[in-house]
Each structure stands twice: as structure tokens, then as C-alpha cells.
Amino acid sequence: MSCFATNIPTPISNRVVFVPNYVNVDALDKCLQDNRVTFISISTSTFDAQVEHKTYPRFLLLEKDHFVAHVDGEAPVKYNYEARNMVMGNFWLGRIQRVTSDLKQVNGLWVSWRPLVHYFAYEDADSLKSECMTLHNTVFEYANTDDFGVLAEIVKRKPHCEQKYFGVNKGQTYILVNADDVGQKYELSRLNLRTLGFKLWKETTTVQSLIDEETQLAEFRPNPNCQSGFKLRDADGREIADGEPFMLHIVNYENEPESDMNDEYDDIPEDERQFYGKAWVEAMTSTDQTSCFVNGALHNGTRFHAETIDGIVYIKNESRYLNTHLDPMDDNLFSDVGVPAKENRIQIHYAEDGNICLSAWSGRTYADYEWMGDGGGMITFGLEELYLDQSNPLKLRIVRL
């Protein structure tokens, strides 16, 4: 059984779903996780769960109107089919507890209490990548037409699916479409699918209201176009040469402590004390030296420099390039060996005061900064886009060394 006749990720060997001869898998709504499992036909007269556990500690068993999760040494758990993609995305990773908040138990059966969101994927769909296959509460279908009206009719024939809207994924582009008026379309990034899903479950939120909100937010969006001949400059307008060292000061950290030069700085060389009592961008070096998690920290900034390749300015620390992985669950700032692919690049923007702001390449939101306590904070690129104050993005001041 497969969702799509395309070049998709191969199944993972230890993930199996047993299918009795009385279950017609072709009649089931397809979901992305189907592409990561192997479906095995069985005869119920000879099937023995305990025997199968010797080979598969975890497996799923399909029934006519529900499916059952089997874990060796535990009681089987029943789910309705609407919860299938949600459960399959976490079951083999031992994270099934993550989805219980999205389910409720009715007569011993765990059921999804939210309508399924129907997505249509084209051959080059970003959602078909293995790392993007965790979109919960969804069903997917291969799209063979650009007529959204035809797609809307398919959704209307599935009353268990969300009837207000459906999703379309072509390449890196995701579109939410009003099922009653397919001319109403809202384009978004993969990072914001979950956030927008929660908003759309509310009766007051519609595709049109999202379009209206976007119109109001447009003036705060980054310019997606890369400027020709872009040069990195400090707040005074002086050009930063490639290889010239600098640090990145987080200037709009609201509660930045003052540098009082008290006893705790006695062992700090005087020429370095200017960096203490402020928030800086820091790259935390990994054990293998290839990848770093980049965040904000007090007193401990990382030395950076710029490198221009084919007219594009990259910010680096040592041999690593700043980038964003843009994972569905992780949109933080990273530093990795190797020039990042276009979709992982960081785009630099100038604020009116001469400081710089960051976004993902052609991204819709500026980087934001969340202080996590005395130890530092996280720099992210809009996983919860609709909750960001884009009128006050993270600003970084280049401090030459």
C-alpha cells in the first residue's frame, strides 16, 4: 500500500502494519506515514500477536472500523482511523503520549476530536520528504489537477474532514484554500501549518480573515528579494571586509543587565570587559565540531566573520556557516560546516537604525529572540509566526574586534 506513485522515502524496516483479509486498505484515507511503514497481509486464523512480538516489539493491526496499537508487554490500545497519521508519527518512536492531548477516549476507543485536514500533494511536494512527514491530524492525496474546484469536491465527499478549507502543497509552497470559494487562497510556509491549524479550528477564523491579517502585516515583513551587490556594514555604515572578526550584540534584549564591573569581573582583562553585562549571539560548539546550536548568551559572545560567495554574504564562525534547518519542529539558528542550501540560508536585512535583522532566505518573518533565563535565549525564525511582534524583530549590532 502506498499513498503516492512518486519517488518517496522508503519504509523503515521495523515499522509494520498487519492487514487482515477483511480490511480493504485501498478504501482507507491515505496519510503521509503510510510511506514509512510496510503493510503485511495476514490471515486472522493463524495470526498470533505474541509470536509477532518476537520480531516486532511494536506493530499496528488494522480492523474494519479502527486500528490497534500493540506494544510487547502492554495492553493493546484502540484508535479510530482519523487519528492514524497522528499515532503513526509517534508510535514507533515511543512518543505516543505526545498525541493524547489531541485525542479523547470514547467507550474504550481513542478518537481524534478535531476534523482531519485534507492536503493534496503534487509530485515535487515538500511534504513528501521524510523529515516533513509529521503533519498530524491530516490525510493526504496525490493531486493530478490544478483545478482547485475539483479538489474541493473531493473534500466535500469526506464529511469527517474539515469542510471550511483544505491544503495544497506544490514544491516548497503550501496553500490553504477556502473549500466554498476556491478563489480565496492563503499561502504559508511549512513552519506555520500547525499554528494556523489551531487558529482555523476556531469558528471566527477563516481563510479570508487570514488574508486580511496578512494585508495588515505586510509592512512588517522582510523584503524577500536579495539586493544586488549587498555588502555587510556596521551600524555606522562602514563596510565589513570578508574575514574581519566581529561579534553580534542583541541590542533589543529588554532586560539587559548593566555592566557594573563588580568583583565578578576582577579576573577579566580590561579590554574584554566591554562585552560583559550584555546579550550576545553565541555558537555552542558540538563534540564533532561540525554543527553548533546558535543562541543568545550573557557575557559569552562568539567571534564571527563574513564570507562572500557568488555575491551572497554568509556569516560564519570559524569554518561553519549560519543557517536555519527549518525543520517543522525546530526553526532555530544553527552553524554548520558547508555552504547551506538556498532554503537553509540566512538573509540579512538592515534596520532603520543601521543594525541588522535576520530572516530565513526569502522568509516571511524576521528572527525573534526568546530569553530563557539567566543562561541565555533562543533565536528562531517564526515557528509560531502569528504570535510574533514583527514590528519589533530581533536586532543585532555588529561590534568590530
Coordinates of N, CA and C in Angstrom, one line a residue, residues 6-196:
T6 N 5.2 8.2 -6.6 CA 6.3 9.2 -6.8 C 7.5 8.6 -6.1
N7 N 8.6 9.3 -6.3 CA 9.9 9.0 -5.6 C 9.8 9.4 -4.2
I8 N 9.4 8.6 -3.3 CA 9.1 8.9 -1.9 C 10.1 8.2 -1.0
P9 N 10.2 8.6 0.3 CA 11.0 7.8 1.2 C 10.7 6.4 1.3
T10 N 11.7 5.5 1.5 CA 11.4 4.1 1.6 C 11.0 3.7 3.1
P11 N 10.2 2.6 3.2 CA 9.8 2.2 4.5 C 10.9 1.9 5.5
I12 N 10.7 2.1 6.8 CA 11.6 1.7 7.8 C 11.4 0.3 8.2
S13 N 12.4 -0.5 8.2 CA 12.2 -2.0 8.3 C 11.4 -2.5 9.5
N14 N 11.6 -1.8 10.7 CA 10.9 -2.4 11.9 C 9.5 -1.8 12.1
R15 N 9.0 -1.1 11.1 CA 7.7 -0.5 11.2 C 6.7 -1.2 10.3
V16 N 5.9 -2.0 10.9 CA 4.9 -2.9 10.2 C 3.5 -2.7 10.6
V17 N 2.6 -2.8 9.7 CA 1.2 -2.7 9.9 C 0.6 -4.0 9.3
F18 N -0.1 -4.8 10.2 CA -0.7 -6.0 9.7 C -2.1 -5.8 9.3
V19 N -2.5 -6.4 8.1 CA -3.8 -6.1 7.5 C -4.5 -7.4 7.3
P20 N -5.6 -7.6 8.0 CA -6.4 -8.8 7.9 C -7.1 -8.8 6.5
N21 N -7.5 -10.0 6.0 CA -8.1 -10.1 4.7 C -9.4 -9.4 4.6
Y22 N -10.1 -9.1 5.7 CA -11.4 -8.4 5.6 C -11.3 -6.9 5.7
V23 N -10.0 -6.4 5.7 CA -9.8 -4.9 5.7 C -9.4 -4.5 4.3
N24 N -10.1 -3.6 3.6 CA -9.7 -3.1 2.3 C -8.9 -1.8 2.5
V25 N -7.6 -1.9 2.4 CA -6.7 -0.7 2.7 C -6.9 0.3 1.6
D26 N -7.3 0.0 0.4 CA -7.5 1.0 -0.6 C -8.7 1.9 -0.3
A27 N -9.6 1.4 0.5 CA -10.7 2.3 0.9 C -10.4 3.2 2.0
L28 N -9.2 3.1 2.6 CA -8.9 4.0 3.7 C -8.3 5.3 3.2
D29 N -8.5 6.4 4.0 CA -7.9 7.7 3.6 C -6.4 7.4 3.8
K30 N -5.6 7.9 2.9 CA -4.1 7.8 2.9 C -3.5 8.9 3.8
C31 N -2.4 8.6 4.4 CA -1.7 9.5 5.2 C -0.2 9.4 4.9
L32 N 0.5 10.5 5.2 CA 2.0 10.5 4.9 C 2.7 9.4 5.5
Q33 N 2.4 9.0 6.7 CA 3.2 8.0 7.4 C 3.0 6.6 6.7
D34 N 2.1 6.4 5.9 CA 2.0 5.2 5.1 C 3.2 4.9 4.3
N35 N 3.9 5.9 3.9 CA 5.1 5.7 3.1 C 6.4 5.3 4.0
R36 N 6.2 5.2 5.3 CA 7.4 4.9 6.1 C 7.1 3.5 6.8
V37 N 6.1 2.8 6.4 CA 5.8 1.5 7.0 C 5.6 0.5 6.0
T38 N 5.7 -0.8 6.4 CA 5.4 -1.9 5.5 C 4.1 -2.6 5.9
F39 N 3.1 -2.7 4.9 CA 1.8 -3.3 5.2 C 1.9 -4.8 4.9
I40 N 1.6 -5.7 5.8 CA 1.7 -7.1 5.6 C 0.3 -7.8 5.8
S41 N -0.1 -8.4 4.7 CA -1.4 -9.1 4.7 C -1.3 -10.4 5.6
I42 N -2.4 -10.6 6.4 CA -2.4 -11.8 7.3 C -3.7 -12.5 7.2
S43 N -3.7 -13.7 7.7 CA -4.9 -14.5 7.9 C -5.2 -14.5 9.4
T44 N -6.4 -14.0 9.8 CA -6.7 -13.9 11.2 C -6.7 -15.3 11.9
S45 N -6.9 -16.3 11.2 CA -6.9 -17.7 11.8 C -5.6 -18.1 12.3
T46 N -4.5 -17.6 11.7 CA -3.2 -18.0 12.1 C -2.4 -16.9 12.8
F47 N -2.9 -15.7 12.8 CA -2.2 -14.6 13.4 C -2.1 -14.7 14.9
D48 N -0.9 -14.5 15.4 CA -0.6 -14.6 16.9 C 0.2 -13.4 17.3
A49 N -0.4 -12.4 18.0 CA 0.3 -11.2 18.4 C 1.6 -11.5 19.2
Q50 N 1.6 -12.5 20.1 CA 2.7 -12.8 20.9 C 3.9 -13.3 20.0
V51 N 3.6 -14.1 19.0 CA 4.6 -14.6 18.1 C 5.2 -13.5 17.4
E52 N 4.4 -12.5 16.9 CA 4.9 -11.4 16.1 C 5.8 -10.5 16.9
H53 N 5.5 -10.4 18.2 CA 6.3 -9.5 19.1 C 7.7 -10.0 19.2
K54 N 8.0 -11.3 18.9 CA 9.4 -11.7 18.9 C 10.2 -11.1 17.9
T55 N 9.5 -10.6 16.8 CA 10.2 -9.9 15.7 C 10.0 -8.4 15.7
Y56 N 8.8 -8.0 16.1 CA 8.4 -6.6 16.1 C 7.9 -6.2 17.5
P57 N 8.7 -5.6 18.3 CA 8.2 -5.1 19.6 C 7.0 -4.2 19.6
R58 N 6.9 -3.5 18.5 CA 5.7 -2.6 18.3 C 5.2 -2.8 16.9
F59 N 3.8 -2.9 16.8 CA 3.2 -3.0 15.5 C 1.8 -2.5 15.6
L60 N 1.2 -2.3 14.4 CA -0.2 -1.9 14.3 C -1.0 -3.0 13.6
L61 N -2.3 -3.2 14.0 CA -3.2 -4.1 13.4 C -4.4 -3.4 13.0
L62 N -4.7 -3.5 11.7 CA -5.9 -2.8 11.2 C -7.2 -3.6 11.4
E63 N -8.3 -3.0 11.7 CA -9.6 -3.6 11.8 C -10.5 -2.8 10.9
K64 N -11.8 -3.3 10.8 CA -12.7 -2.7 9.9 C -13.0 -1.2 10.2
D65 N -13.2 -0.9 11.5 CA -13.6 0.5 11.8 C -12.6 1.1 12.8
H66 N -11.5 0.5 13.1 CA -10.5 1.1 14.0 C -9.2 0.4 13.7
F67 N -8.1 0.8 14.4 CA -6.8 0.1 14.4 C -6.3 0.0 15.8
V68 N -5.4 -1.0 16.0 CA -5.0 -1.4 17.3 C -3.4 -1.2 17.4
A69 N -2.9 -0.6 18.4 CA -1.5 -0.4 18.7 C -1.1 -1.5 19.6
H70 N -0.1 -2.3 19.2 CA 0.4 -3.4 20.1 C 1.8 -3.1 20.5
V71 N 2.1 -3.1 21.8 CA 3.4 -2.9 22.3 C 3.7 -4.1 23.2
D72 N 4.8 -4.8 23.0 CA 5.1 -6.0 23.8 C 5.1 -5.7 25.3
G73 N 4.3 -6.5 26.0 CA 4.2 -6.4 27.4 C 3.2 -5.4 27.9
E74 N 2.5 -4.8 27.0 CA 1.4 -3.8 27.4 C 0.1 -4.2 26.7
A75 N -1.0 -3.7 27.3 CA -2.3 -4.0 26.7 C -2.5 -3.3 25.4
P76 N -3.1 -3.9 24.4 CA -3.4 -3.2 23.1 C -4.3 -2.0 23.3
V77 N -4.0 -1.0 22.5 CA -4.8 0.3 22.6 C -5.5 0.5 21.2
K78 N -6.8 0.9 21.3 CA -7.5 1.1 20.1 C -7.7 2.6 19.7
Y79 N -7.6 2.8 18.4 CA -7.7 4.2 17.9 C -8.7 4.2 16.7
N80 N -9.4 5.3 16.5 CA -10.1 5.5 15.3 C -9.2 5.9 14.1
Y81 N -9.7 5.7 12.9 CA -8.8 5.9 11.8 C -8.5 7.4 11.6
E82 N -9.3 8.3 12.1 CA -9.0 9.7 11.9 C -7.7 10.1 12.7
A83 N -7.3 9.2 13.6 CA -6.0 9.5 14.4 C -4.8 8.8 13.8
R84 N -5.0 8.2 12.7 CA -3.9 7.3 12.2 C -2.6 8.0 11.9
N85 N -2.6 9.1 11.2 CA -1.3 9.7 10.9 C -0.6 10.2 12.2
M86 N -1.5 10.8 13.0 CA -1.0 11.3 14.3 C -0.3 10.2 15.1
V87 N -1.0 9.1 15.2 CA -0.4 8.0 16.0 C 0.8 7.4 15.3
M88 N 0.8 7.1 14.1 CA 1.9 6.5 13.4 C 3.1 7.4 13.4
G89 N 3.0 8.7 13.5 CA 4.1 9.6 13.5 C 4.9 9.5 14.8
N90 N 4.3 8.9 15.9 CA 4.9 8.9 17.2 C 5.1 7.5 17.8
F91 N 4.3 6.6 17.3 CA 4.2 5.3 17.9 C 5.5 4.5 18.0
W92 N 6.2 4.5 16.8 CA 7.5 3.7 16.8 C 8.6 4.5 17.5
L93 N 8.4 5.7 17.8 CA 9.4 6.5 18.5 C 9.2 6.5 20.0
G94 N 8.2 5.8 20.4 CA 7.9 5.7 21.8 C 7.4 7.1 22.4
R95 N 6.7 7.9 21.5 CA 6.3 9.2 22.0 C 4.8 9.3 21.8
I96 N 4.1 8.2 22.0 CA 2.6 8.2 21.8 C 1.9 9.1 22.8
Q97 N 2.5 9.4 24.0 CA 1.9 10.3 24.9 C 1.8 11.7 24.4
R98 N 2.6 12.0 23.4 CA 2.5 13.4 22.8 C 1.2 13.7 22.1
V99 N 0.5 12.7 21.7 CA -0.7 12.9 20.9 C -2.0 12.8 21.7
T100 N -1.9 12.3 23.0 CA -3.1 12.1 23.8 C -3.9 13.4 24.0
S101 N -3.2 14.5 24.0 CA -3.9 15.8 24.2 C -4.8 16.1 23.1
D102 N -4.5 15.6 21.9 CA -5.3 15.8 20.7 C -6.4 14.7 20.5
L103 N -6.5 13.8 21.5 CA -7.5 12.7 21.4 C -8.4 12.7 22.6
K104 N -9.5 12.0 22.5 CA -10.3 11.7 23.7 C -10.8 10.3 23.6
Q105 N -11.1 9.7 24.8 CA -11.4 8.3 24.8 C -13.0 8.1 24.9
V106 N -13.5 7.4 24.0 CA -15.0 7.1 24.0 C -15.2 5.6 23.9
N107 N -15.8 5.1 25.0 CA -16.1 3.6 25.0 C -14.8 2.8 24.7
G108 N -13.7 3.1 25.3 CA -12.5 2.4 25.1 C -11.7 2.6 23.9
L109 N -12.2 3.6 23.0 CA -11.6 3.9 21.8 C -11.0 5.3 21.8
W110 N -9.7 5.5 21.5 CA -9.2 6.8 21.4 C -9.5 7.4 20.1
V111 N -10.1 8.6 20.1 CA -10.6 9.2 18.8 C -10.1 10.6 18.7
S112 N -9.9 11.0 17.5 CA -9.5 12.4 17.2 C -10.7 13.3 17.3
W113 N -10.7 14.3 18.1 CA -11.9 15.2 18.3 C -11.8 16.4 17.4
R114 N -10.8 16.5 16.5 CA -10.8 17.6 15.6 C -10.9 17.0 14.2
P115 N -11.6 17.7 13.3 CA -11.7 17.1 11.9 C -10.4 17.1 11.2
L116 N -10.2 16.1 10.4 CA -9.0 15.9 9.6 C -8.8 17.0 8.6
V117 N -7.6 17.5 8.4 CA -7.3 18.5 7.4 C -6.8 17.7 6.1
H118 N -7.5 17.9 5.0 CA -7.2 17.2 3.8 C -6.1 18.0 3.0
Y119 N -5.0 17.4 2.7 CA -4.0 18.0 1.9 C -3.8 17.3 0.6
F120 N -3.5 18.1 -0.5 CA -3.3 17.5 -1.8 C -1.8 17.8 -2.1
A121 N -1.1 16.7 -2.5 CA 0.4 16.9 -2.8 C 0.7 16.6 -4.2
Y122 N 1.5 17.5 -4.8 CA 2.0 17.3 -6.2 C 3.3 16.5 -6.1
E123 N 3.8 16.1 -7.3 CA 5.0 15.3 -7.4 C 6.2 15.8 -6.6
D124 N 6.4 17.1 -6.7 CA 7.6 17.7 -6.1 C 7.3 18.3 -4.7
A125 N 6.2 17.8 -4.1 CA 5.8 18.4 -2.8 C 6.8 18.2 -1.7
D126 N 7.0 19.3 -1.0 CA 7.9 19.3 0.2 C 7.5 18.4 1.2
S127 N 6.2 18.2 1.4 CA 5.6 17.3 2.4 C 6.0 15.8 2.2
L128 N 6.4 15.5 1.0 CA 6.7 14.1 0.8 C 8.1 13.7 1.3
K129 N 8.9 14.7 1.7 CA 10.2 14.4 2.3 C 10.0 13.7 3.6
S130 N 10.9 12.8 4.0 CA 10.8 12.0 5.2 C 10.8 12.9 6.4
E131 N 11.6 14.0 6.4 CA 11.6 14.8 7.6 C 10.4 15.7 7.8
C132 N 9.5 15.7 6.8 CA 8.4 16.6 6.8 C 7.1 15.8 7.0
M133 N 7.2 14.5 7.4 CA 6.1 13.6 7.4 C 5.4 13.6 8.8
T134 N 5.5 14.6 9.6 CA 4.9 14.5 10.9 C 3.7 15.5 11.1
L135 N 3.1 15.8 9.9 CA 1.9 16.7 10.0 C 0.8 15.9 10.6
H136 N 0.4 16.2 11.8 CA -0.6 15.5 12.5 C -2.0 15.8 12.0
N137 N -3.0 15.0 12.3 CA -4.4 15.3 12.0 C -4.6 15.6 10.6
T138 N -4.0 14.9 9.7 CA -4.1 15.1 8.3 C -4.3 13.8 7.5
V139 N -4.9 14.0 6.3 CA -4.9 12.9 5.3 C -4.3 13.6 4.1
F140 N -3.7 12.8 3.2 CA -3.0 13.3 2.0 C -3.5 12.5 0.8
E141 N -3.5 13.2 -0.3 CA -3.9 12.6 -1.5 C -3.1 13.2 -2.7
Y142 N -2.7 12.4 -3.6 CA -1.9 12.9 -4.7 C -2.8 13.7 -5.6
A143 N -2.3 14.9 -6.0 CA -3.1 15.8 -6.8 C -2.7 15.6 -8.3
N144 N -3.7 15.4 -9.1 CA -3.4 15.3 -10.6 C -4.1 16.3 -11.4
T145 N -4.5 17.4 -10.7 CA -5.2 18.5 -11.4 C -4.8 19.8 -10.7
D146 N -4.8 20.9 -11.5 CA -4.6 22.3 -10.9 C -5.9 22.9 -10.6
D147 N -7.0 22.3 -10.9 CA -8.4 22.8 -10.7 C -8.8 22.6 -9.2
F148 N -8.6 23.7 -8.4 CA -9.0 23.6 -7.0 C -10.4 23.3 -6.8
G149 N -11.3 23.6 -7.7 CA -12.7 23.3 -7.6 C -12.9 21.8 -7.6
V150 N -12.1 21.1 -8.4 CA -12.2 19.6 -8.4 C -11.7 19.1 -7.0
L151 N -10.7 19.6 -6.5 CA -10.1 19.2 -5.2 C -11.1 19.5 -4.1
A152 N -11.8 20.6 -4.2 CA -12.8 21.0 -3.2 C -14.0 19.9 -3.2
E153 N -14.4 19.5 -4.3 CA -15.4 18.5 -4.4 C -15.0 17.1 -3.7
I154 N -13.7 16.8 -3.9 CA -13.2 15.6 -3.2 C -13.3 15.7 -1.7
V155 N -13.0 16.9 -1.2 CA -13.1 17.1 0.3 C -14.5 17.1 0.7
K156 N -15.4 17.7 -0.1 CA -16.8 17.7 0.3 C -17.4 16.3 0.4
R157 N -16.8 15.3 -0.3 CA -17.3 14.0 -0.2 C -16.8 13.2 1.0
K158 N -16.0 13.9 1.9 CA -15.5 13.3 3.1 C -15.9 14.1 4.3
P159 N -17.1 13.8 4.8 CA -17.6 14.6 5.9 C -16.8 14.6 7.2
H160 N -15.9 13.6 7.3 CA -15.0 13.5 8.5 C -13.8 14.5 8.4
C161 N -13.7 15.1 7.2 CA -12.6 16.0 7.0 C -13.1 17.5 7.2
E162 N -12.2 18.4 7.5 CA -12.5 19.8 7.7 C -13.2 20.3 6.4
Q163 N -14.3 20.9 6.6 CA -15.1 21.4 5.4 C -14.9 22.8 5.1
K164 N -14.3 23.6 6.0 CA -14.0 25.0 5.7 C -12.9 25.3 4.7
Y165 N -11.9 24.4 4.8 CA -10.7 24.7 4.0 C -10.0 23.3 3.7
F166 N -9.0 23.4 2.8 CA -8.2 22.2 2.5 C -6.8 22.8 2.2
G167 N -5.8 21.9 2.2 CA -4.4 22.4 1.9 C -3.9 21.8 0.6
V168 N -3.0 22.6 -0.1 CA -2.3 22.1 -1.3 C -0.8 22.4 -1.1
N169 N 0.0 21.4 -1.5 CA 1.4 21.5 -1.4 C 2.1 21.2 -2.7
K170 N 2.7 22.2 -3.3 CA 3.4 22.1 -4.5 C 4.8 22.7 -4.3
G171 N 5.9 21.8 -4.4 CA 7.2 22.3 -4.1 C 7.3 22.8 -2.6
Q172 N 7.9 23.9 -2.4 CA 8.0 24.5 -1.1 C 6.8 25.3 -0.7
T173 N 5.8 25.4 -1.6 CA 4.7 26.3 -1.3 C 3.5 25.5 -0.8
Y174 N 2.9 26.0 0.3 CA 1.7 25.5 1.0 C 0.6 26.5 0.8
I175 N -0.6 26.1 0.4 CA -1.7 27.0 0.3 C -2.9 26.4 1.0
L176 N -3.6 27.3 1.8 CA -4.8 26.9 2.4 C -5.9 27.5 1.5
V177 N -6.9 26.7 1.1 CA -7.9 27.1 0.1 C -9.3 27.0 0.8
N178 N -10.1 28.1 0.6 CA -11.5 28.0 1.1 C -12.3 27.0 0.3
A179 N -12.8 26.0 1.0 CA -13.5 24.9 0.2 C -14.8 25.4 -0.4
D180 N -15.4 26.5 0.0 CA -16.6 27.0 -0.5 C -16.3 28.1 -1.6
D181 N -15.1 28.7 -1.6 CA -14.8 29.7 -2.6 C -13.3 29.5 -2.9
V182 N -13.0 28.7 -3.8 CA -11.6 28.3 -4.1 C -10.7 29.5 -4.6
G183 N -11.4 30.6 -4.8 CA -10.6 31.8 -5.2 C -9.9 32.5 -4.0
Q184 N -10.4 32.1 -2.8 CA -9.7 32.6 -1.5 C -8.6 31.6 -1.2
K185 N -7.4 32.1 -1.3 CA -6.2 31.2 -1.1 C -5.2 32.0 -0.2
Y186 N -4.6 31.3 0.8 CA -3.7 31.9 1.7 C -2.4 31.0 1.6
E187 N -1.3 31.7 1.2 CA 0.0 31.0 1.1 C 0.8 31.1 2.4
L188 N 1.4 30.0 2.8 CA 2.1 30.0 4.0 C 3.3 29.0 3.9
S189 N 4.2 29.0 4.9 CA 5.3 28.1 5.0 C 5.0 26.9 5.8
R190 N 5.7 25.8 5.6 CA 5.5 24.6 6.3 C 5.6 24.9 7.9
L191 N 6.4 25.8 8.3 CA 6.6 26.0 9.7 C 5.4 26.5 10.4
N192 N 4.4 27.1 9.6 CA 3.3 27.6 10.3 C 2.0 26.8 10.1
L193 N 2.1 25.6 9.5 CA 0.9 24.8 9.3 C 0.2 24.5 10.6
R194 N 1.0 24.1 11.6 CA 0.3 23.7 12.9 C -0.3 24.9 13.6
T195 N 0.4 26.0 13.6 CA -0.2 27.2 14.3 C -1.4 27.7 13.6
L196 N -1.4 27.7 12.2 CA -2.6 28.1 11.5 C -3.8 27.1 11.7

